[in-house]
């Protein structure tokens, strides 16, 4: 299965010995290459669809208590009913909805490079590709264990609990208070962990090892 220890815990315990956890990657070169963008203190929420599974109700509820003088959130992804109305009601002027932006476009990568944090409080995920894109673009994730990130990568994230809107706001404010050095230290640690533990080589090796167990040569 793709995911982490949290993902494994969603399966009945009797099946755990038979399950092998895998982690995949993205095209790192696309997101790591410099774009000459000045990185501000902004946050981004990036998804294909801004919906229930990606924790968008938490985004709206949490951000309703964050003013435009505190932080700015960039929302990227399809925003269909009822989530568009949910955001409109909660938006204090601190959220910009960009709609769908092609993930291999310069506009998308430049937006990621302009943010310090990727705030994605997902409820349910295999392994979130958009979060990996944000990591390799230099964003520190504020996310849940349900994001499915490899445990070695998740260890360097700011981990929040789904539905805990007060806790999520507190985590966001604490992260925004980091010094430049604190941010750079955390960003470097997460990027290095992702480069080591979330690679296509490791994914392929895991698949081959799993196949060898069930169908030895």
JSON list of C-alpha atoms in Angstrom, two decimals, residues 30-31 76-77 98-109 133:
[
{"chain": "A", "resi": 30, "resn": "UNK", "atom": "CA", "xyz": [10.32, 20.55, -12.23]},
{"chain": "A", "resi": 31, "resn": "UNK", "atom": "CA", "xyz": [9.72, 21.97, -8.75]},
{"chain": "A", "resi": 76, "resn": "UNK", "atom": "CA", "xyz": [-5.21, 26.13, -5.99]},
{"chain": "A", "resi": 77, "resn": "UNK", "atom": "CA", "xyz": [-7.59, 23.54, -7.42]},
{"chain": "A", "resi": 98, "resn": "UNK", "atom": "CA", "xyz": [-6.68, 30.71, -8.10]},
{"chain": "A", "resi": 99, "resn": "UNK", "atom": "CA", "xyz": [-8.82, 27.88, -9.45]},
{"chain": "A", "resi": 100, "resn": "UNK", "atom": "CA", "xyz": [-7.22, 25.08, -11.43]},
{"chain": "A", "resi": 101, "resn": "UNK", "atom": "CA", "xyz": [-3.59, 25.73, -12.40]},
{"chain": "A", "resi": 102, "resn": "UNK", "atom": "CA", "xyz": [-1.70, 23.15, -14.45]},
{"chain": "A", "resi": 103, "resn": "UNK", "atom": "CA", "xyz": [0.85, 21.57, -12.13]},
{"chain": "A", "resi": 104, "resn": "UNK", "atom": "CA", "xyz": [3.68, 21.54, -14.69]},
{"chain": "A", "resi": 105, "resn": "UNK", "atom": "CA", "xyz": [3.22, 25.22, -15.60]},
{"chain": "A", "resi": 106, "resn": "UNK", "atom": "CA", "xyz": [5.59, 28.01, -14.62]},
{"chain": "A", "resi": 107, "resn": "UNK", "atom": "CA", "xyz": [2.66, 29.85, -13.01]},
{"chain": "A", "resi": 108, "resn": "UNK", "atom": "CA", "xyz": [2.03, 26.93, -10.65]},
{"chain": "A", "resi": 109, "resn": "UNK", "atom": "CA", "xyz": [5.68, 26.42, -9.71]},
{"chain": "A", "resi": 133, "resn": "UNK", "atom": "CA", "xyz": [5.40, 19.11, -5.25]}
]
